[in-house]
Short mmCIF file of C-alpha atoms and ligand atoms in Angstrom, two decimals:
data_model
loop_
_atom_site.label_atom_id
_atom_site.label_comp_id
_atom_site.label_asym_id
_atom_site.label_seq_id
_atom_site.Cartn_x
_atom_site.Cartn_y
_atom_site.Cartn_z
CA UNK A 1243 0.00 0.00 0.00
CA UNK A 1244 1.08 3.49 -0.31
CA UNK A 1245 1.62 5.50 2.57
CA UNK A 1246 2.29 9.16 1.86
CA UNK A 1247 2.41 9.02 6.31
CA UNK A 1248 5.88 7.62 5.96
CA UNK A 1249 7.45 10.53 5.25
CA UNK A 1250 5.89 12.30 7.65
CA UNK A 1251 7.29 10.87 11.04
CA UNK A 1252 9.66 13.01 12.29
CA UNK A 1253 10.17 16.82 11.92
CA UNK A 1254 13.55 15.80 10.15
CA UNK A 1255 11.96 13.72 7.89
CA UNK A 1256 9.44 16.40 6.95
CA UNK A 1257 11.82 19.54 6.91
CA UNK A 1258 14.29 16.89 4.42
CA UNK A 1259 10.97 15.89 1.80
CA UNK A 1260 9.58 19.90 2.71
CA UNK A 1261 8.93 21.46 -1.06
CA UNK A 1262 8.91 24.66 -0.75
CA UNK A 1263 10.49 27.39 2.02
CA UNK A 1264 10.14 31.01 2.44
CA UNK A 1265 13.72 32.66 2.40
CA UNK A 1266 14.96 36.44 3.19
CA UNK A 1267 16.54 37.45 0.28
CA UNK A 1268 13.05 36.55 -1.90
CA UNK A 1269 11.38 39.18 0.61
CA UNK A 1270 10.23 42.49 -0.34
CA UNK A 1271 9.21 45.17 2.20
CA UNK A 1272 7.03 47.99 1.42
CA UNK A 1273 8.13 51.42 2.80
CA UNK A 1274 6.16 54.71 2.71
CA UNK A 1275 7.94 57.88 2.64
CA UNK A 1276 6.43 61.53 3.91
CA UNK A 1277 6.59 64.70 3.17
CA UNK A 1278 7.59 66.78 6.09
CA UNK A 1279 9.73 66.79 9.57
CA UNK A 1280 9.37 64.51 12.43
CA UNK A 1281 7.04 62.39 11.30
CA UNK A 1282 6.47 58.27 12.00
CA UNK A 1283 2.68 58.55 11.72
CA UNK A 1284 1.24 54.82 12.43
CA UNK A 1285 -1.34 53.74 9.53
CA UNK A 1286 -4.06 52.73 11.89
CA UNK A 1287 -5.74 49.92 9.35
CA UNK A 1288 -1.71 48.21 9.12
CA UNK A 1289 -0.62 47.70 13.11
CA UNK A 1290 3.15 47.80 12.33
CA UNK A 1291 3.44 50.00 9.77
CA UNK A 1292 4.17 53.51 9.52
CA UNK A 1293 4.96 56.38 7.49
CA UNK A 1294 8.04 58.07 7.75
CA UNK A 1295 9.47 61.59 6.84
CA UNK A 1296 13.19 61.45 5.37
CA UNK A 1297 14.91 62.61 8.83
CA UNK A 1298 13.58 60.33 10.70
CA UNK A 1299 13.65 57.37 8.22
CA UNK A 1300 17.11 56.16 9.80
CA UNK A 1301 14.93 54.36 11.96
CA UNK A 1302 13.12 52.37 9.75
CA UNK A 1303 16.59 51.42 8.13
CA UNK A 1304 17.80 50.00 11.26
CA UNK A 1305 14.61 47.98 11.56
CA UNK A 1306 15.13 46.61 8.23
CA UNK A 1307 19.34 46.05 8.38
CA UNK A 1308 18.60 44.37 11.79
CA UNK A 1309 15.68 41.91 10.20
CA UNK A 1310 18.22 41.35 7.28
CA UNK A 1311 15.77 42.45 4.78
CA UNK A 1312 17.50 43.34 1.11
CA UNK A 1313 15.26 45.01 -0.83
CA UNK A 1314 12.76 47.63 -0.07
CA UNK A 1315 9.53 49.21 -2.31
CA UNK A 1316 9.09 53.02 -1.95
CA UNK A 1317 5.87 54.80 -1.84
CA UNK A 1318 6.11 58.71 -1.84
CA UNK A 1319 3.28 60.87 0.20
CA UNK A 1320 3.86 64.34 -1.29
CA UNK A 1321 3.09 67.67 0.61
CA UNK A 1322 0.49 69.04 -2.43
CA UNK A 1323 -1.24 67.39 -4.84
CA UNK A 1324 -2.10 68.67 -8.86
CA UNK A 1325 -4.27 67.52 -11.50
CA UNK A 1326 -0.79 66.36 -13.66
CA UNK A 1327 1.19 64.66 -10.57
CA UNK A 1328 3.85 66.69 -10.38
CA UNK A 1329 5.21 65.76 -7.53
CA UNK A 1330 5.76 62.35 -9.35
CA UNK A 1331 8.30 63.15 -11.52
CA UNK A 1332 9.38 66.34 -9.77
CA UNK A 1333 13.95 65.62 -8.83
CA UNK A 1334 13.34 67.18 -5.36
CA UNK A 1335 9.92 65.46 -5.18
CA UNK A 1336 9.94 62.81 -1.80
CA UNK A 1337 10.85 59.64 -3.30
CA UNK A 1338 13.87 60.98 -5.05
CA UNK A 1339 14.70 62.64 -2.21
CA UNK A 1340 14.09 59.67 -0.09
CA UNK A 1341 16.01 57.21 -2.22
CA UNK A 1342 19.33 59.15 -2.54
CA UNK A 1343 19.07 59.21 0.83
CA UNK A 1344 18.61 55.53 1.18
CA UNK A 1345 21.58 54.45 -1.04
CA UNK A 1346 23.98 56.71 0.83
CA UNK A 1347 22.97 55.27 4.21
CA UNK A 1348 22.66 51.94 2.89
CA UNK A 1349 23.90 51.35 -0.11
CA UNK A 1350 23.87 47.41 -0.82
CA UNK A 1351 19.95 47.66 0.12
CA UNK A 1352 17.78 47.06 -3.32
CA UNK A 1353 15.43 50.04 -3.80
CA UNK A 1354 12.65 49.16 -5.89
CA UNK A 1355 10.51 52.64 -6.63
CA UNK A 1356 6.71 52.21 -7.23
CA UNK A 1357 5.65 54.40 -10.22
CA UNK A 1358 2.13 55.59 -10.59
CA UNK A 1359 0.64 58.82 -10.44
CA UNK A 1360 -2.44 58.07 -7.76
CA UNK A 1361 -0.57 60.05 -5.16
CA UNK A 1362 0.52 62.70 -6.60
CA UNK A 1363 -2.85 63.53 -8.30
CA UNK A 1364 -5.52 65.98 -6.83
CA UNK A 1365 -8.48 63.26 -8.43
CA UNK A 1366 -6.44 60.30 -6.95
CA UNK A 1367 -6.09 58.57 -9.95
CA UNK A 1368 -3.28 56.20 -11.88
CA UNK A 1369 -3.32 58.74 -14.82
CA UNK A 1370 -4.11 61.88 -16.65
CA UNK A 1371 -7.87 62.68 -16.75
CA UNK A 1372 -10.26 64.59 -19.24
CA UNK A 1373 -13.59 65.12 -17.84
CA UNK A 1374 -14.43 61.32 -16.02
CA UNK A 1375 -12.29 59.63 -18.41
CA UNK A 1376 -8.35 58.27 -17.71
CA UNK A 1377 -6.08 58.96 -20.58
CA UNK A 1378 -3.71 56.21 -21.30
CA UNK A 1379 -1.23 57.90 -24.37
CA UNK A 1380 -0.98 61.42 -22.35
CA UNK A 1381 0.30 59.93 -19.15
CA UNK A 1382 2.72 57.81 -20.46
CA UNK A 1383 5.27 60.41 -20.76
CA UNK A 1384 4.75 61.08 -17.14
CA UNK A 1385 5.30 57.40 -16.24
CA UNK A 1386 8.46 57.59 -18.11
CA UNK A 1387 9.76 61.07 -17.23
CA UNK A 1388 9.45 59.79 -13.16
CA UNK A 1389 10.94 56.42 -13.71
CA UNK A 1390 14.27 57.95 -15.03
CA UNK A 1391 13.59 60.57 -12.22
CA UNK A 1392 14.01 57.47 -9.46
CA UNK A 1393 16.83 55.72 -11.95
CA UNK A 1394 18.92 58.82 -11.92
CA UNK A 1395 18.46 59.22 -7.58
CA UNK A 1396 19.61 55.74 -7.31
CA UNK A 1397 16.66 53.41 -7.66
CA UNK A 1398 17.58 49.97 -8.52
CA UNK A 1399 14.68 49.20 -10.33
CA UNK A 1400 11.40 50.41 -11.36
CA UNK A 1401 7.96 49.11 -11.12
CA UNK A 1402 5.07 50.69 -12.68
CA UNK A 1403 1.42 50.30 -10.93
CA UNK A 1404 -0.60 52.24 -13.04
CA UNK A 1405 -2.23 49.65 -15.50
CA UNK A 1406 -1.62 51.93 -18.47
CA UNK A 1407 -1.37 50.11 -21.97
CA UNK A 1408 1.70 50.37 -23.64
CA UNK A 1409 4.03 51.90 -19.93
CA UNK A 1410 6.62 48.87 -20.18
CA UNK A 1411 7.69 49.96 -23.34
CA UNK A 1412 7.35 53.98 -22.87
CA UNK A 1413 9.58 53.16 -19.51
CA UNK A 1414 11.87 51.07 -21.22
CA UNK A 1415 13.12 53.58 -23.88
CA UNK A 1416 13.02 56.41 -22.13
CA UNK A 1417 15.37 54.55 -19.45
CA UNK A 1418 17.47 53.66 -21.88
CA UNK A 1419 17.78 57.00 -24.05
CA UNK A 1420 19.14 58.03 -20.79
CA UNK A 1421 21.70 55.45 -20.24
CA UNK A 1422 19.96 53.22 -17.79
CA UNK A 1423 20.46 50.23 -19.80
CA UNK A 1424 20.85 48.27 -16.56
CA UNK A 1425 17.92 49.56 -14.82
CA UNK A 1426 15.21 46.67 -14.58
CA UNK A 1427 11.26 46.84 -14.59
CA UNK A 1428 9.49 44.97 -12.07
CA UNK A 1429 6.27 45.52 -13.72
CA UNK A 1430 2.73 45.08 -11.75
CA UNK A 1431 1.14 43.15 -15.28
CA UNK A 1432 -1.47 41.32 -13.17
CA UNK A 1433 -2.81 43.57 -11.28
CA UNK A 1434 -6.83 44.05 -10.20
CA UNK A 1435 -9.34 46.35 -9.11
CA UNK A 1436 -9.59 44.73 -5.72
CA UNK A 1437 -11.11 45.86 -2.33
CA UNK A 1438 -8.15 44.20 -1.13
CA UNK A 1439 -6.14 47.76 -1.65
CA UNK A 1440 -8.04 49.53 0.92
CA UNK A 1441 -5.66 49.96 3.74
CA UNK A 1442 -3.20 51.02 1.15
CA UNK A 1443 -4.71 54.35 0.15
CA UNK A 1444 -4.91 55.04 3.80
CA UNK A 1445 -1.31 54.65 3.79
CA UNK A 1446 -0.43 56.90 0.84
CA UNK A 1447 -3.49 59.22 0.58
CA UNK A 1448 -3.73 57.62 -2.50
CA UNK A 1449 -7.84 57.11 -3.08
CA UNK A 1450 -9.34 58.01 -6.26
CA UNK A 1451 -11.59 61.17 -5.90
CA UNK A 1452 -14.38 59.65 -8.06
CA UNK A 1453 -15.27 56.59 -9.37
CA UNK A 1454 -12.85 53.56 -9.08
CA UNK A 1455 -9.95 51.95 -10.97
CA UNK A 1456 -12.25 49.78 -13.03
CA UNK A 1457 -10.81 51.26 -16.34
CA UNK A 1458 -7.75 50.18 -15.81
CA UNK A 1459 -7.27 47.63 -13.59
CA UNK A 1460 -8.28 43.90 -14.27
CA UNK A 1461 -11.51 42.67 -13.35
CA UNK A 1462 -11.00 40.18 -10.33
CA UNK A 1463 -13.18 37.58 -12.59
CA UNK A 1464 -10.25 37.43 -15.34
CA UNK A 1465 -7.71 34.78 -15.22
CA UNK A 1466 -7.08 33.98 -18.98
CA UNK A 1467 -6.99 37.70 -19.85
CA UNK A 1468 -4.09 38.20 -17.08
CA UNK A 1469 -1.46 36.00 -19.27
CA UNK A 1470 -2.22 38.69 -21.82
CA UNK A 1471 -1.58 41.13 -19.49
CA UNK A 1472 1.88 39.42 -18.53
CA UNK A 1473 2.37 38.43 -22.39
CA UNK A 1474 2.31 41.98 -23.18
CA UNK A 1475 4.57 43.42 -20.53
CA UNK A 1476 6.90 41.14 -20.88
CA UNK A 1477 7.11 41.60 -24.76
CA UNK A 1478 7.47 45.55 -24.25
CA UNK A 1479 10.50 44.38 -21.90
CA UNK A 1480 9.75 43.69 -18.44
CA UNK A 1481 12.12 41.88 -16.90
CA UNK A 1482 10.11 40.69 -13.58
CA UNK A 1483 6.42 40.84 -13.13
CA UNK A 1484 4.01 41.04 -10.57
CA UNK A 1485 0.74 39.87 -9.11
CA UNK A 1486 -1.66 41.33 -7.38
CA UNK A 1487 -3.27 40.60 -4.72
CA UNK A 1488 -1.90 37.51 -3.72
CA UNK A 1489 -4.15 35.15 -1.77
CA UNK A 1490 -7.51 34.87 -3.71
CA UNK A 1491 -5.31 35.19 -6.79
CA UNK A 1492 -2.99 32.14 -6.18
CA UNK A 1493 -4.09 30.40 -9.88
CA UNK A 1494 -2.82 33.55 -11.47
CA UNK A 1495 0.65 33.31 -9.69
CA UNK A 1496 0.18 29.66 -10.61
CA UNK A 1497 -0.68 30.03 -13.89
CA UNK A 1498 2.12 32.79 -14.62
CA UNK A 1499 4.87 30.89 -13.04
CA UNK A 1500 4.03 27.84 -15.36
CA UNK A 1501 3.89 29.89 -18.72
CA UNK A 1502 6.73 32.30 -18.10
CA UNK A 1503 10.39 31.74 -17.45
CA UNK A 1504 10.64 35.44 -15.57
CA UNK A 1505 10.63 35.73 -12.03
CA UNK A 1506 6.79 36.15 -10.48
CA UNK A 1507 6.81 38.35 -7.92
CA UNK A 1508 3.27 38.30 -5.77
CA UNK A 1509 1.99 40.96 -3.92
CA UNK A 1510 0.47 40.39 -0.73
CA UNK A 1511 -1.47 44.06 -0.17
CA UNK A 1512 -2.79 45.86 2.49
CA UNK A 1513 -5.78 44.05 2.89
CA UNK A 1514 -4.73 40.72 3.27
CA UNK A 1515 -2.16 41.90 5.95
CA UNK A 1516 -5.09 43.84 7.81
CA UNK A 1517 -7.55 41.46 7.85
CA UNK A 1518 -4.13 39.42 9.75
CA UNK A 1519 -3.68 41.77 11.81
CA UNK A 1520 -7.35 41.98 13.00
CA UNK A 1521 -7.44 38.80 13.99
CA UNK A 1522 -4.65 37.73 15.58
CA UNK A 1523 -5.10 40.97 17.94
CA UNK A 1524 -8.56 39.20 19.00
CA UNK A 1525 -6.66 35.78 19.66
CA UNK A 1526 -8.39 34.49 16.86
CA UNK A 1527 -5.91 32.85 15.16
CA UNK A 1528 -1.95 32.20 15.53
CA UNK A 1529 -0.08 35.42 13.33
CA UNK A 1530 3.20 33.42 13.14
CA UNK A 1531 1.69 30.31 12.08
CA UNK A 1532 -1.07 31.98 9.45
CA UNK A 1533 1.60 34.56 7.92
CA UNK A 1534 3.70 31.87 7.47
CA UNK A 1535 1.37 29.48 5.55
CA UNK A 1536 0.73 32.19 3.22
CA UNK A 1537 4.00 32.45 2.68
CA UNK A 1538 5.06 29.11 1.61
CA UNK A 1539 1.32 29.11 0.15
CA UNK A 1540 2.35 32.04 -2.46
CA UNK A 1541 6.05 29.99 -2.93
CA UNK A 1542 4.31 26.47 -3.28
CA UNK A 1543 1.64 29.01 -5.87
CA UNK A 1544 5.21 29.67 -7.85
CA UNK A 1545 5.93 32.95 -6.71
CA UNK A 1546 9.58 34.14 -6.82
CA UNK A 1547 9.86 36.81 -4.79
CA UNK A 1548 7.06 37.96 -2.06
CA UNK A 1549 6.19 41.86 -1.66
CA UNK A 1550 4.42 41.86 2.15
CA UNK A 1551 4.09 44.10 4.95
CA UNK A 1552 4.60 41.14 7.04
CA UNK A 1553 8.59 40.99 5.84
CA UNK A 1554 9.94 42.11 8.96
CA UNK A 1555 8.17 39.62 11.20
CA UNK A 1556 8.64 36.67 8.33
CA UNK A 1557 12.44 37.60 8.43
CA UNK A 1558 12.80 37.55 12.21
CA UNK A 1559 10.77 34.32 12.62
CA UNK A 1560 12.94 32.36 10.14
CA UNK A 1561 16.22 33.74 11.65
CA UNK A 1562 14.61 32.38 14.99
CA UNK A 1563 14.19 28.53 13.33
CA UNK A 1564 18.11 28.35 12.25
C1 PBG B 2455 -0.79 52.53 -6.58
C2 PBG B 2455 -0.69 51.27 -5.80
C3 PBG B 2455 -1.67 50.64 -5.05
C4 PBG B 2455 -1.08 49.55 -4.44
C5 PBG B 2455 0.25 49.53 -4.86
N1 PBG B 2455 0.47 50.60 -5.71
C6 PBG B 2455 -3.08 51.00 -4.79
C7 PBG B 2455 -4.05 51.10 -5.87
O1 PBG B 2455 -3.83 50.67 -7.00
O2 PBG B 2455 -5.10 51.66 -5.58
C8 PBG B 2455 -1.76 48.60 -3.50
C9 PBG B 2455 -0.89 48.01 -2.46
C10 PBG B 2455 -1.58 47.43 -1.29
O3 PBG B 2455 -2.82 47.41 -1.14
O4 PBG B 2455 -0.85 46.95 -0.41
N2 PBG B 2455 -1.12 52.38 -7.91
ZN1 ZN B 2456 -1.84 54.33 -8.85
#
């Protein structure tokens, strides 16, 4: 008879046959940046997480050198707000600012910068906007112009949120017309209007002023239509991709990882770590245990890399186990 129990006797048998594991270096930890002085403002829907102005973002450094974390995401929370983003692809603008900061303090640390124009607009939204509608063509420029704008203040690589058609490609040239050859695109290709992001634009004041991101992002009932999505990118040269969210969207990290040979990066947003959160504060369920099932969940999925707001705790509890 076969007994799959076999090899399940012993912790050392399991941890020898185990499949999958959750390592540091595949960690990604989100970081939002302020405008302003003396500021580490908790975001009250994320227990954990705060956002910090540059003089006091030393601190958050030393929380991530001491976890052993190597590679960070930047989100910029500008002082004003315009109906063109400005403060997107502005050189003096917070997250250039913020990352030239960064690589002098701590240089070998990979800063990825998040490009998208939903903070920096007065309407809240990924792009340019006539009337009710989004403009795709007009705000590519944009997406390009503050993507060299992060390249040139040190950003290791670049990943576009927006959901604009054609932004891998508009990105790509214009980062290579000025000499970032070597600059790579972590692109979000898979990415969909989900309720899941709600926490987030309480983080970075980043909520669209009317309507929602329908438009442009994917609708959550779409699986077959986000290889297209990742087909595309990854033709106009993306060199990673990402999707998002990450635990009700598990066949789409699935699916990518079996079609593509690039590294799948999943993004486990603001609303799956809240709704964590929540509940392990009631004693309702174990946070350890849970955060690190989804972990190994999203690796077993075929995800690469991991983006999460849990990356701190992840990293400490696996330096605890060796
Ligand atoms: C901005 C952006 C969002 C997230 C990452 N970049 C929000 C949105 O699209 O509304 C979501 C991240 C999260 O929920 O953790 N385009
Ligand atoms: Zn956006």
């Amino acid at each position: 008879m076969e007994r799959t129990r076999r090899l399940r006797q012993t912790a050392a048998m399991r941890d020898m046959v185990r499949e999958n594991h959750v390592r540091i270096d595949e960690l990604i930890y989100p970081v939002f940046v302020i405008e302003g002085e003396n500021i580490c403002n908790p975001v009250e829907s994320m227990p954990g997480i705060y956002q910090y102005s540059i003089d006091r973002l030393q601190e958050e450094l030393n929380r991530i050198r001491e976890a052993g974390i190597k590679a960070i995401l930047i989100f910029g929370i500008p002082a004003h707000k315009d109906e063109v983003g400005s403060g997107a692809y502005d050189d003096q603008g917070i997250v250039p600012r913020a990352i030239r900061f960064i690589k002098e303090k701590m240089p070998q640390l990979i800063v990825i910068a998040d490009v998208c124009l939903c903070e920096y607009t007065s309407h809240g939204h990924c792009g340019l906007i006539r009337g009710q509608e989004i403009l795709n063509d007009e705000t590519l420029p944009l997406l390009a112009k503050a993507s060299v704008c992060y390249a040139a203040a040190g950003a290791d690589i670049i990943a576009p949120s927006d959901m604009m058609d054609g932004r891998v490609e508009a990105i790509r040239r214009a980062l290579d017309e000025k000499g970032y050859l070597n600059t790579p695109i972590m692109s979000y290709s898979a990415k969909f209007a989900s309720s899941y992001y709600g926490p987030f634009r309480d983080a970075a004041h980043s909520a669209p002023g009317f309507g929602d991101r329908k438009t442009y992002q994917m609708d959550p009932a779409n699986g077959r239509e986000a290889m297209r999505e990742i087909a595309q990118d990854i033709a106009e040269g993306a060199d990673m991709i990402i999707a998002k969210p990450a635990l009700a969207y598990m066949d789409i990290i699935k699916d990518a990882s079996q079609n593509y040979n690039i590294p799948i990066v999943a993004y486990n947003v603001s609303g799956e770590y809240a709704m964590v959160k929540a509940a392990a504060k009631e004693g309702w369920i174990d946070e350890k245990k849970i955060v690190m099932e989804n972990m190994v969940g999203l690796k077993r999925a075929g995800a690469k890399m991991i983006i999460t707001y849990h990356a701190l705790d992840v990293a400490k509890w696996i330096t605890e186990e060796n």
